[in-house]
Coordinates of C-alpha atoms in Angstrom, one line a residue:
Chain A
M14 CA 19.3 0.1 -8.9
R15 CA 15.9 -0.9 -9.9
N16 CA 14.4 0.5 -6.8
I17 CA 16.0 3.8 -7.4
W18 CA 14.4 4.0 -10.8
T19 CA 11.0 2.9 -9.4
I20 CA 11.0 5.6 -6.8
A21 CA 12.4 8.2 -9.3
K22 CA 9.6 7.4 -11.8
R23 CA 6.9 7.7 -9.1
E24 CA 8.3 11.1 -7.9
Y25 CA 8.6 12.4 -11.5
K26 CA 5.0 11.5 -12.2
A27 CA 3.9 13.0 -8.9
Y28 CA 5.1 16.5 -10.0
F29 CA 2.5 16.5 -12.8
S30 CA -0.3 16.4 -10.2
S31 CA 1.4 19.0 -7.9
F32 CA 0.3 22.6 -7.9
T33 CA 3.6 23.8 -6.6
A34 CA 5.5 22.2 -9.4
Y35 CA 3.3 23.9 -12.0
L36 CA 3.6 27.2 -10.2
F37 CA 7.3 27.2 -10.1
A38 CA 7.6 25.9 -13.7
F39 CA 5.3 28.8 -14.8
V40 CA 7.4 31.3 -12.9
I41 CA 10.6 30.0 -14.4
F42 CA 9.3 30.1 -17.9
L43 CA 7.7 33.5 -17.4
V44 CA 10.8 35.2 -15.9
V45 CA 13.3 33.6 -18.4
G46 CA 10.9 34.5 -21.2
I47 CA 10.7 38.2 -20.1
F48 CA 14.5 38.5 -19.7
T49 CA 15.2 37.0 -23.1
T50 CA 12.5 38.8 -25.0
G51 CA 13.3 42.0 -23.1
S52 CA 17.0 41.9 -24.0
I53 CA 16.2 41.2 -27.7
V54 CA 13.7 44.1 -27.8
Y55 CA 16.1 46.4 -26.0
G56 CA 18.9 45.5 -28.4
L57 CA 16.7 46.2 -31.4
N58 CA 15.6 49.6 -30.0
Y59 CA 19.0 50.8 -29.0
Y60 CA 21.4 49.2 -31.4
G61 CA 19.0 48.5 -34.3
Q62 CA 20.0 44.9 -34.2
V63 CA 19.9 41.9 -32.0
P64 CA 22.6 42.4 -29.4
P65 CA 25.7 40.2 -29.4
P66 CA 24.0 36.9 -28.9
D67 CA 24.5 35.8 -25.4
V68 CA 23.3 32.7 -23.6
Q69 CA 23.9 34.6 -20.3
V70 CA 20.5 36.3 -20.7
V71 CA 19.0 32.8 -20.1
A72 CA 21.5 31.2 -17.8
G73 CA 21.9 34.2 -15.4
P74 CA 18.2 34.5 -14.3
M75 CA 17.9 30.7 -14.5
A76 CA 20.5 30.2 -11.8
F77 CA 18.8 32.7 -9.6
L78 CA 15.4 31.0 -10.2
L79 CA 16.8 27.6 -9.4
V80 CA 17.9 28.8 -6.0
L81 CA 14.2 29.5 -5.3
A82 CA 12.7 26.7 -7.2
C83 CA 14.8 23.7 -6.3
P84 CA 13.8 23.8 -2.6
A85 CA 10.2 23.8 -3.8
F86 CA 10.8 20.7 -5.9
T87 CA 12.4 18.8 -3.0
M88 CA 10.4 20.1 0.0
R89 CA 7.7 17.4 -0.5
L90 CA 9.9 14.4 -1.2
L91 CA 10.5 12.9 2.3
S92 CA 8.6 15.5 4.4
E93 CA 5.3 14.4 2.9
E94 CA 6.1 10.7 3.4
Q95 CA 6.6 11.4 7.0
R96 CA 3.5 13.5 7.4
L97 CA 1.3 10.9 5.6
G98 CA 3.1 8.0 7.4
T99 CA 3.8 6.4 4.0
I100 CA 7.4 6.3 5.0
E101 CA 6.5 3.4 7.2
L102 CA 5.7 1.3 4.1
L103 CA 8.8 2.5 2.3
L104 CA 11.1 1.7 5.2
T105 CA 9.5 -1.8 5.6
A106 CA 9.7 -2.5 1.9
P107 CA 13.0 -4.2 0.7
V108 CA 14.5 -0.9 -0.2
R109 CA 17.9 0.4 1.1
D110 CA 17.8 3.8 2.7
G111 CA 20.3 5.0 0.2
E112 CA 18.2 3.8 -2.7
L113 CA 15.2 5.7 -1.3
V114 CA 17.2 8.9 -1.0
L115 CA 18.8 8.5 -4.4
G116 CA 15.5 7.7 -6.0
K117 CA 13.8 10.7 -4.5
W118 CA 16.7 12.9 -5.7
L119 CA 16.7 11.4 -9.2
G120 CA 13.0 12.1 -9.5
S121 CA 13.4 15.7 -8.7
F122 CA 16.6 16.0 -10.8
L123 CA 14.8 14.6 -13.9
M124 CA 12.0 17.1 -13.3
V125 CA 14.4 20.1 -13.1
L126 CA 16.3 18.7 -16.1
S127 CA 13.0 18.7 -18.1
L128 CA 12.4 22.4 -17.1
I129 CA 16.0 23.3 -18.1
A130 CA 15.5 21.4 -21.4
V131 CA 12.5 23.6 -22.1
T132 CA 14.5 26.8 -21.6
L133 CA 16.8 25.6 -24.4
I134 CA 14.2 27.0 -26.7
Y135 CA 15.6 30.6 -26.0
P136 CA 19.2 30.0 -27.0
I137 CA 18.1 28.0 -30.0
A138 CA 15.8 30.9 -31.0
L139 CA 18.7 33.4 -30.4
N140 CA 20.9 31.2 -32.6
F141 CA 18.5 31.5 -35.5
M142 CA 18.1 35.3 -35.1
T143 CA 21.7 36.1 -35.4
S144 CA 24.5 35.2 -37.7
P145 CA 26.8 33.5 -37.3
G146 CA 24.7 32.1 -34.4
I147 CA 25.6 32.0 -30.8
D148 CA 28.7 30.7 -29.2
Q149 CA 27.9 27.1 -28.7
G150 CA 30.7 26.3 -26.4
L151 CA 29.5 29.0 -24.1
M152 CA 26.0 27.7 -24.3
I153 CA 27.1 24.1 -23.4
S154 CA 29.2 25.2 -20.5
S155 CA 26.4 27.4 -19.1
Y156 CA 23.9 24.6 -19.4
V157 CA 26.2 22.1 -17.8
G158 CA 26.6 24.7 -15.0
L159 CA 22.9 24.9 -14.6
I160 CA 22.6 21.1 -14.5
L161 CA 25.4 20.9 -11.9
I162 CA 24.0 23.5 -9.6
S163 CA 20.5 21.9 -9.8
A164 CA 22.1 18.6 -8.8
V165 CA 23.6 20.3 -5.7
F166 CA 20.5 22.3 -4.7
L167 CA 18.3 19.2 -5.1
S168 CA 20.6 17.0 -3.0
I169 CA 20.5 19.6 -0.2
G170 CA 16.8 19.6 -0.5
V171 CA 16.4 15.9 -0.3
A172 CA 18.7 15.7 2.7
V173 CA 16.8 18.5 4.5
S174 CA 13.3 17.0 3.7
S175 CA 14.3 13.8 5.5
L176 CA 14.5 15.9 8.7
F177 CA 11.1 17.6 8.6
S178 CA 7.6 16.5 8.2
N179 CA 6.6 20.0 7.5
Q180 CA 7.1 21.1 3.9
V181 CA 7.4 24.8 4.7
A182 CA 10.2 24.1 7.2
S183 CA 11.8 21.9 4.6
Y184 CA 11.7 24.7 2.0
L185 CA 13.1 27.4 4.3
V186 CA 15.9 25.3 5.7
T187 CA 16.9 24.1 2.2
T188 CA 16.9 27.7 0.9
A189 CA 19.0 28.8 3.9
I190 CA 21.7 26.1 3.2
I191 CA 21.7 27.0 -0.5
V192 CA 22.2 30.6 0.4
V193 CA 25.2 29.7 2.5
F194 CA 26.9 28.0 -0.5
W195 CA 25.6 30.5 -3.0
V196 CA 25.8 33.9 -1.3
I197 CA 27.5 33.7 2.1
F198 CA 30.6 31.9 0.9
S199 CA 30.7 34.4 -2.0
I200 CA 30.8 37.3 0.5
L201 CA 33.3 35.5 2.7
A202 CA 35.5 34.9 -0.3
Q203 CA 35.5 38.6 -1.2
V204 CA 36.1 39.6 2.4
G205 CA 38.7 36.9 2.8
N206 CA 40.6 38.6 -0.1
G207 CA 41.7 35.7 -2.1
N208 CA 41.7 33.0 0.5
P209 CA 41.9 29.9 -1.7
L210 CA 39.7 27.7 0.5
L211 CA 36.9 30.3 0.6
S212 CA 36.9 31.0 -3.1
F213 CA 36.9 27.3 -3.7
L214 CA 33.8 26.9 -1.4
D215 CA 32.0 29.7 -3.2
L216 CA 29.7 27.7 -5.5
S217 CA 28.3 30.8 -7.3
S218 CA 31.8 31.9 -8.4
H219 CA 32.3 28.5 -10.0
F220 CA 29.1 29.1 -11.9
Y221 CA 29.2 32.8 -12.7
N222 CA 32.9 33.2 -13.3
D223 CA 33.7 29.9 -14.9
M224 CA 30.9 28.0 -16.4
M225 CA 28.8 31.0 -17.6
Q226 CA 32.0 32.4 -19.2
G227 CA 32.5 29.2 -21.1
V228 CA 35.1 27.7 -18.8
L229 CA 34.3 24.2 -17.6
S230 CA 37.0 23.9 -14.9
L231 CA 37.6 20.5 -13.4
R232 CA 37.6 21.9 -9.9
G233 CA 34.2 23.4 -10.4
V234 CA 32.7 20.2 -11.7
V235 CA 34.3 18.1 -9.0
Y236 CA 33.2 20.5 -6.3
A237 CA 29.6 20.4 -7.5
L238 CA 29.5 16.6 -7.9
S239 CA 31.1 16.0 -4.5
L240 CA 28.6 18.4 -2.8
T241 CA 25.8 16.5 -4.4
A242 CA 27.2 13.1 -3.3
G243 CA 27.9 14.5 0.2
F244 CA 24.4 15.8 0.7
L245 CA 22.9 12.6 -0.7
M246 CA 24.9 10.6 1.8
L247 CA 23.8 12.9 4.6
G248 CA 20.3 12.3 3.5
S249 CA 20.8 8.6 3.6
V250 CA 22.3 8.7 7.0
S251 CA 19.5 10.9 8.2
V252 CA 16.9 8.3 7.0
E253 CA 18.9 5.6 8.7
T254 CA 19.1 7.5 12.0
R255 CA 15.4 8.1 11.7
R256 CA 15.0 4.4 12.4
W257 CA 16.9 4.8 15.6
R258 CA 15.0 7.8 16.9
Chain B
M10 CA 9.1 -18.4 11.5
I11 CA 9.1 -15.7 14.1
Q12 CA 11.5 -16.0 17.0
V13 CA 11.7 -13.2 19.5
E14 CA 14.0 -13.2 22.5
G15 CA 14.3 -10.6 25.1
L16 CA 13.1 -7.8 22.8
T17 CA 13.2 -4.4 24.4
K18 CA 12.5 -0.9 23.0
D19 CA 13.0 2.4 24.7
Y20 CA 11.6 5.7 23.4
G21 CA 13.8 8.0 25.3
I22 CA 13.1 7.2 29.0
R23 CA 9.9 5.4 28.2
R24 CA 10.1 1.7 27.8
A25 CA 7.6 0.7 25.1
I26 CA 8.3 -3.0 25.2
D27 CA 10.1 -4.8 27.9
N28 CA 11.9 -8.1 27.4
L29 CA 9.4 -9.8 25.1
T30 CA 10.0 -13.4 24.3
F31 CA 7.7 -15.4 22.0
H32 CA 7.7 -17.4 18.8
A33 CA 5.3 -18.2 16.0
E34 CA 5.4 -21.3 13.7
Q35 CA 4.6 -21.7 10.1
G36 CA 0.9 -22.1 9.5
E37 CA 0.1 -20.4 12.8
I38 CA -2.0 -17.3 13.4
L39 CA -0.7 -15.5 16.5
G40 CA -2.8 -12.7 17.9
F41 CA -1.5 -9.8 19.9
L42 CA -4.1 -8.6 22.3
G43 CA -3.7 -5.5 24.4
P44 CA -5.0 -2.1 25.2
N45 CA -3.7 1.1 23.4
G46 CA -0.1 1.8 24.1
A47 CA 0.6 -1.7 25.2
G48 CA 3.5 -2.1 22.7
K49 CA 1.7 -4.0 20.0
T50 CA 2.6 -1.6 17.2
T51 CA 6.1 -1.1 18.4
T52 CA 6.7 -4.9 18.4
M53 CA 5.3 -5.2 14.9
R54 CA 7.3 -2.3 13.6
I55 CA 10.5 -3.9 14.9
L56 CA 9.7 -7.2 13.3
C57 CA 9.1 -5.5 10.0
G58 CA 12.5 -3.8 10.1
Y59 CA 11.0 -0.3 10.4
M60 CA 13.1 0.3 13.5
P61 CA 15.7 -1.6 15.5
P62 CA 15.1 -2.8 19.0
T63 CA 17.0 -1.3 21.9
S64 CA 18.1 -4.8 22.9
G65 CA 17.2 -8.4 22.3
V66 CA 17.2 -10.4 19.2
A67 CA 14.5 -11.4 16.7
K68 CA 14.5 -13.6 13.7
V69 CA 11.8 -13.6 11.0
A70 CA 11.8 -16.3 8.4
G71 CA 15.2 -17.3 9.6
F72 CA 16.8 -13.9 9.2
D73 CA 18.0 -11.5 11.9
I74 CA 15.8 -8.4 11.8
V75 CA 18.8 -6.1 12.3
D76 CA 21.7 -7.6 10.5
Q77 CA 19.6 -9.1 7.6
S78 CA 16.9 -6.5 7.5
L79 CA 16.5 -6.5 3.7
E80 CA 16.1 -10.2 3.6
V81 CA 13.5 -10.0 6.4
R82 CA 11.6 -7.2 4.6
K83 CA 11.5 -9.2 1.3
R84 CA 9.7 -12.0 3.1
V85 CA 7.3 -10.0 5.3
G86 CA 4.0 -8.4 4.3
Y87 CA 3.1 -5.5 6.6
M88 CA -0.1 -3.6 7.0
P89 CA 0.3 -0.7 9.5
E90 CA -2.6 0.4 11.7
T91 CA -3.5 3.6 9.8
V92 CA -2.9 2.4 6.3
P93 CA -0.8 5.2 4.7
L94 CA -1.4 5.6 1.0
Y95 CA -0.4 8.2 -1.5
P96 CA -3.5 10.3 -2.2
D97 CA -2.4 11.3 -5.7
L98 CA -2.1 7.7 -7.0
S99 CA -4.8 5.4 -8.3
V100 CA -5.3 2.1 -6.6
F101 CA -3.7 0.3 -9.5
D102 CA -0.7 2.7 -9.6
Y103 CA -0.2 2.4 -5.9
L104 CA -0.2 -1.4 -5.9
K105 CA 2.1 -1.3 -9.0
F106 CA 4.5 1.0 -7.1
M107 CA 4.6 -1.3 -4.1
A108 CA 4.9 -4.4 -6.3
D109 CA 7.7 -2.8 -8.3
L110 CA 9.7 -2.2 -5.1
R111 CA 9.5 -5.9 -4.5
H112 CA 10.6 -6.7 -8.1
L113 CA 7.5 -8.9 -8.7
P114 CA 7.1 -10.4 -12.2
D115 CA 3.7 -10.2 -14.0
V116 CA 2.7 -7.3 -11.9
E117 CA -0.6 -6.6 -13.6
E118 CA -1.9 -10.1 -13.2
K119 CA -0.9 -10.1 -9.5
I120 CA -2.7 -6.8 -9.0
D121 CA -5.8 -8.1 -10.6
E122 CA -5.6 -11.2 -8.4
V123 CA -5.1 -9.3 -5.2
L124 CA -7.8 -6.8 -6.0
E125 CA -10.2 -9.6 -6.5
T126 CA -9.2 -11.1 -3.2
V127 CA -10.0 -7.9 -1.3
H128 CA -13.1 -7.2 -3.5
M129 CA -11.8 -4.0 -5.0
T130 CA -11.5 -4.8 -8.6
E131 CA -14.1 -2.2 -9.7
R132 CA -12.2 0.6 -8.0
S133 CA -8.8 -0.1 -9.5
E134 CA -8.8 3.2 -11.4
S135 CA -10.0 5.3 -8.5
L136 CA -7.8 7.7 -6.8
V137 CA -6.8 6.6 -3.3
S138 CA -8.0 10.0 -1.9
S139 CA -11.5 9.1 -3.0
L140 CA -11.7 5.8 -1.1
S141 CA -13.5 5.2 2.2
K142 CA -11.7 4.1 5.3
G143 CA -12.7 0.5 4.8
M144 CA -11.6 0.5 1.2
R145 CA -8.2 2.0 2.2
Q146 CA -7.9 -0.7 4.8
R147 CA -8.5 -3.3 2.1
I148 CA -5.9 -1.7 -0.2
G149 CA -3.4 -1.8 2.7
L150 CA -4.1 -5.5 3.0
A151 CA -3.7 -6.0 -0.7
Q152 CA -0.2 -4.4 -0.7
A153 CA 0.7 -6.6 2.2
I154 CA -0.2 -9.9 0.5
I155 CA 0.6 -9.1 -3.1
H156 CA 4.0 -10.8 -2.9
K157 CA 2.6 -13.8 -1.0
P158 CA 4.9 -13.2 2.0
E159 CA 6.0 -16.0 4.3
V160 CA 5.2 -13.9 7.2
L161 CA 2.2 -11.5 7.3
I162 CA 2.1 -8.8 10.0
L163 CA -1.2 -7.0 10.4
D164 CA -1.8 -4.2 12.8
E165 CA -5.5 -4.0 13.6
P166 CA -6.6 -5.4 10.2
T167 CA -10.3 -5.2 10.8
I168 CA -10.5 -1.7 12.3
G169 CA -12.9 0.6 10.3
L170 CA -14.5 -2.2 8.3
D171 CA -18.2 -2.9 8.1
P172 CA -19.4 -6.2 9.5
A173 CA -19.5 -8.0 6.1
Q174 CA -16.0 -6.9 5.3
I175 CA -14.8 -8.0 8.7
V176 CA -16.1 -11.5 8.0
D177 CA -14.3 -11.4 4.6
V178 CA -11.0 -10.2 6.0
R179 CA -11.1 -12.8 8.8
N180 CA -11.8 -15.6 6.4
L181 CA -9.0 -14.3 4.2
I182 CA -6.6 -14.2 7.2
R183 CA -7.5 -17.7 8.2
E184 CA -7.0 -18.9 4.6
I185 CA -3.5 -17.3 4.5
G186 CA -2.7 -18.6 8.0
K187 CA -3.1 -22.2 6.8
E188 CA 0.3 -22.1 5.1
R189 CA 2.0 -19.0 6.3
T190 CA 2.6 -17.3 9.5
V191 CA 0.3 -14.5 10.5
L192 CA 0.9 -12.1 13.3
L193 CA -2.0 -9.8 14.0
S194 CA -2.9 -7.3 16.6
T195 CA -6.4 -6.6 17.9
H196 CA -8.2 -5.4 20.9
I197 CA -11.3 -7.4 20.1
L198 CA -11.4 -10.6 22.1
S199 CA -13.9 -12.3 19.9
E200 CA -11.8 -11.6 16.9
A201 CA -8.8 -13.2 18.5
Q202 CA -11.0 -16.2 19.4
Q203 CA -12.3 -16.6 15.9
I204 CA -9.1 -16.3 14.0
C205 CA -6.1 -16.9 16.2
D206 CA -4.5 -20.2 17.0
R207 CA -2.7 -18.6 19.9
V208 CA -3.0 -15.3 21.7
L209 CA -0.4 -13.1 23.5
I210 CA -1.8 -10.6 25.8
I211 CA 0.5 -7.6 26.1
N212 CA 0.1 -5.0 28.8
K213 CA 2.6 -2.2 29.5
G214 CA 5.1 -3.7 27.2
R215 CA 5.2 -7.1 28.8
I216 CA 3.5 -10.4 28.0
A217 CA 0.8 -10.8 30.5
A218 CA -0.4 -14.2 29.3
E219 CA 0.1 -16.5 26.4
D220 CA -2.2 -19.4 25.4
T221 CA -4.9 -20.5 23.0
P222 CA -7.9 -18.2 23.2
E223 CA -10.1 -20.8 24.8
R224 CA -7.7 -21.9 27.5
L225 CA -6.8 -18.3 28.2
Q226 CA -10.4 -17.4 28.7
A227 CA -11.0 -20.4 30.9
R228 CA -7.9 -19.8 32.9
L229 CA -8.5 -16.1 33.4
T230 CA -12.1 -16.5 34.3
G231 CA -10.8 -18.2 37.5
S232 CA -14.3 -19.1 38.5
G233 CA -17.1 -19.9 36.1
R234 CA -20.2 -17.8 35.7
I235 CA -23.4 -19.2 34.3
F236 CA -26.4 -17.3 33.2
L237 CA -29.8 -18.8 33.9
R238 CA -33.3 -17.8 33.0
I239 CA -36.6 -19.4 34.0
R240 CA -40.2 -18.7 33.4
G241 CA -42.9 -18.3 36.0
D242 CA -42.7 -18.9 39.7
E243 CA -39.2 -18.3 41.1
D244 CA -39.8 -19.3 44.7
G245 CA -37.1 -21.7 46.0
L246 CA -35.0 -21.6 43.0
E247 CA -32.1 -19.8 44.6
S248 CA -31.8 -22.3 47.5
L249 CA -32.2 -25.2 45.0
V250 CA -29.4 -24.1 42.7
K251 CA -27.1 -23.3 45.7
K252 CA -27.4 -27.0 46.7
V253 CA -25.8 -28.1 43.5
A254 CA -22.2 -29.2 44.2
G255 CA -19.7 -26.6 43.0
V256 CA -22.0 -23.6 43.1
I257 CA -20.6 -20.7 45.1
S258 CA -23.1 -18.0 44.6
V259 CA -26.5 -17.2 43.0
F260 CA -27.5 -13.6 42.2
P261 CA -31.0 -12.9 41.1
E262 CA -30.9 -10.4 38.2
G263 CA -34.7 -9.9 38.1
D264 CA -37.3 -11.1 35.6
G265 CA -36.4 -14.8 36.1
A266 CA -32.7 -14.2 35.4
Y267 CA -29.9 -15.4 37.7
E268 CA -26.2 -15.3 37.5
V269 CA -24.6 -18.3 39.1
G270 CA -21.0 -18.4 40.3
T271 CA -19.3 -21.8 40.2
V272 CA -15.8 -23.2 41.1
A273 CA -13.2 -22.9 38.5
G274 CA -12.5 -25.5 35.8
Q275 CA -15.9 -27.2 35.8
D276 CA -18.8 -26.7 33.5
L277 CA -21.8 -27.1 35.8
R278 CA -24.5 -26.4 33.2
P279 CA -25.8 -30.0 33.0
E280 CA -26.0 -30.4 36.8
I281 CA -27.7 -27.0 37.3
A282 CA -30.1 -27.7 34.4
R283 CA -31.0 -31.1 35.8
A284 CA -31.7 -29.7 39.2
V285 CA -33.8 -26.8 37.9
V286 CA -36.0 -29.1 35.7
K287 CA -36.3 -31.6 38.5
G288 CA -37.4 -28.9 40.8
G289 CA -40.3 -28.2 38.5
F290 CA -39.1 -24.9 37.1
D291 CA -39.5 -23.9 33.4
L292 CA -35.9 -23.5 32.2
L293 CA -35.7 -21.0 29.3
E294 CA -32.0 -20.3 28.9
I295 CA -28.7 -21.4 30.4
H296 CA -25.2 -20.4 29.1
L297 CA -21.7 -19.7 30.2
V298 CA -20.9 -16.1 30.7
G299 CA -17.6 -15.3 29.0
L300 CA -15.3 -12.6 30.2
S301 CA -14.9 -9.5 28.0
L302 CA -11.4 -8.3 27.2
E303 CA -11.9 -5.5 29.6
D304 CA -12.6 -8.0 32.4
I305 CA -9.5 -10.0 31.5
F306 CA -7.4 -6.9 31.6
M307 CA -8.8 -5.9 34.9
Q308 CA -7.8 -9.3 36.2
L309 CA -4.3 -9.3 34.7
T310 CA -3.5 -5.8 35.8
R311 CA -5.0 -6.2 39.3
D312 CA -2.1 -8.3 40.5
E313 CA 0.3 -5.4 40.2
P314 CA 1.6 -4.0 43.4
Q315 CA -0.5 -1.0 44.5
P316 CA 0.9 1.9 46.5
P317 CA -0.1 1.4 50.1
A318 CA -3.4 3.1 50.6
I319 CA -4.5 4.9 53.7
S320 CA -7.3 3.0 55.4
D321 CA -10.3 4.9 56.5
E322 CA -9.4 4.4 60.2
N323 CA -5.9 5.7 59.7
F324 CA -7.2 8.5 57.7
A325 CA -9.6 9.5 60.5
E326 CA -6.8 9.3 63.1
E327 CA -4.6 11.5 60.9
L328 CA -7.3 14.0 60.6
E329 CA -7.8 14.2 64.3
Q330 CA -4.0 14.6 64.8
D331 CA -3.9 17.4 62.2
S332 CA -6.8 19.2 63.8
G333 CA -5.3 18.7 67.3
E334 CA -2.0 20.3 66.1
A335 CA -3.8 23.1 64.5
G336 CA -5.8 23.8 67.6

């Protein structure tokens, strides 16, 4: 446990000296800010009032941005260790492979949680601008959804980064796998016309159709958590097999 | 402390180490000598738990390196050849990170202590990326000894250091080696001679020789070589030295210098010196000529079976036959 925390802390701090982390944080804040401000201004111009307050203006673009940003936050994690050779010291330190992978994931998860926490400023602002305030249940379920999908995306990223010593390769492959769960399964589910397995596998429908509508379904939460656990286990196995290669 | 039996490691079809068997006791400094690609690093990585062997067993500090890898890693300090450090961390933060992974108490005191040992106290706030190669090497050593490991494994610990630092590091290793087990690799024979209690020569993944540095050198030399220099008239010296019992050959090297070949296992310096002085020559210098590591490797690898070569005569015959057929 302690090792996980030690590694997570180190990774979390490392983001603050990383150009990529600042860049993606900047883009996230910029885009979410534009969307939120834009929709408020639009509402004022066309309806003469703030539109029906809606956390979806924040959560919708955030979900899309996380698809792009999460691989950037994880691409460095194990790839850079392999490129620098520092993995040699980590693997010869008394740290379990699983602890290493979990620690790396936790570090990136805490970073993305911090970013998500900053975007809370928009729903809070919306809440003050309208009466009787925004739908708080909807806000909570949307944010839980954002947190869950980040957990999944980051676990994919950690697992993939254990396979590559090249960060760009790590980024691209992570994005590709995320797109499979986020877009490809969604298309398949629509083509498959109500096939229950395909619509269950479609991660984005759990987010857009449930959580962002204020529904925290058990199957959605369980699916996201098991995907996270599954990819973290794959990552751990991958580090372990790295020893045998 | 280190027991290795039949250790073998294959990388794909290439066999990096082949059936290594050796041991090292507590308070012993064991040196790995070998050319590049001999399997030194591979062996060390296996002993540190970085990767498992293909076959064979090894125990470090009483624990199996595969089944009890974590226990082994707790008790081993390892310094890889190219010390990998995180460029974004300061020296202090880096050592703190490594110490935290080992759950050390009083981390800050330990860091101060170890930085003093490697003479890096004044650079504790510097970023790792700003350090020179020698400094990085010392930080690598610092992280390997911070937890006072029972077994210290050092891959080429003095590479990239300046002469003063080399002396420091060697003294430090000797100090640590008094109580703990140290396994170090080097390709510098004099280094092995100075620090190691025992030396393993590895070539092509196999142990080519194992002994104390002195005995190894004596044994491998086979025959002794003595360097001799006199001043003034050299007439008759060659025949005079040749008469000394045990002298096989005398080669003049010019300017009063001679190289004398002697039979193995005897130090003939007193006899030769006496004969030279008695003969009325001015003896300036006489010393044993040691073999360099390169020489030793030449000797050790010379015994390997060579593919049958075509002798000049056969070659000439074959040429004639070829030309005859062509004509």
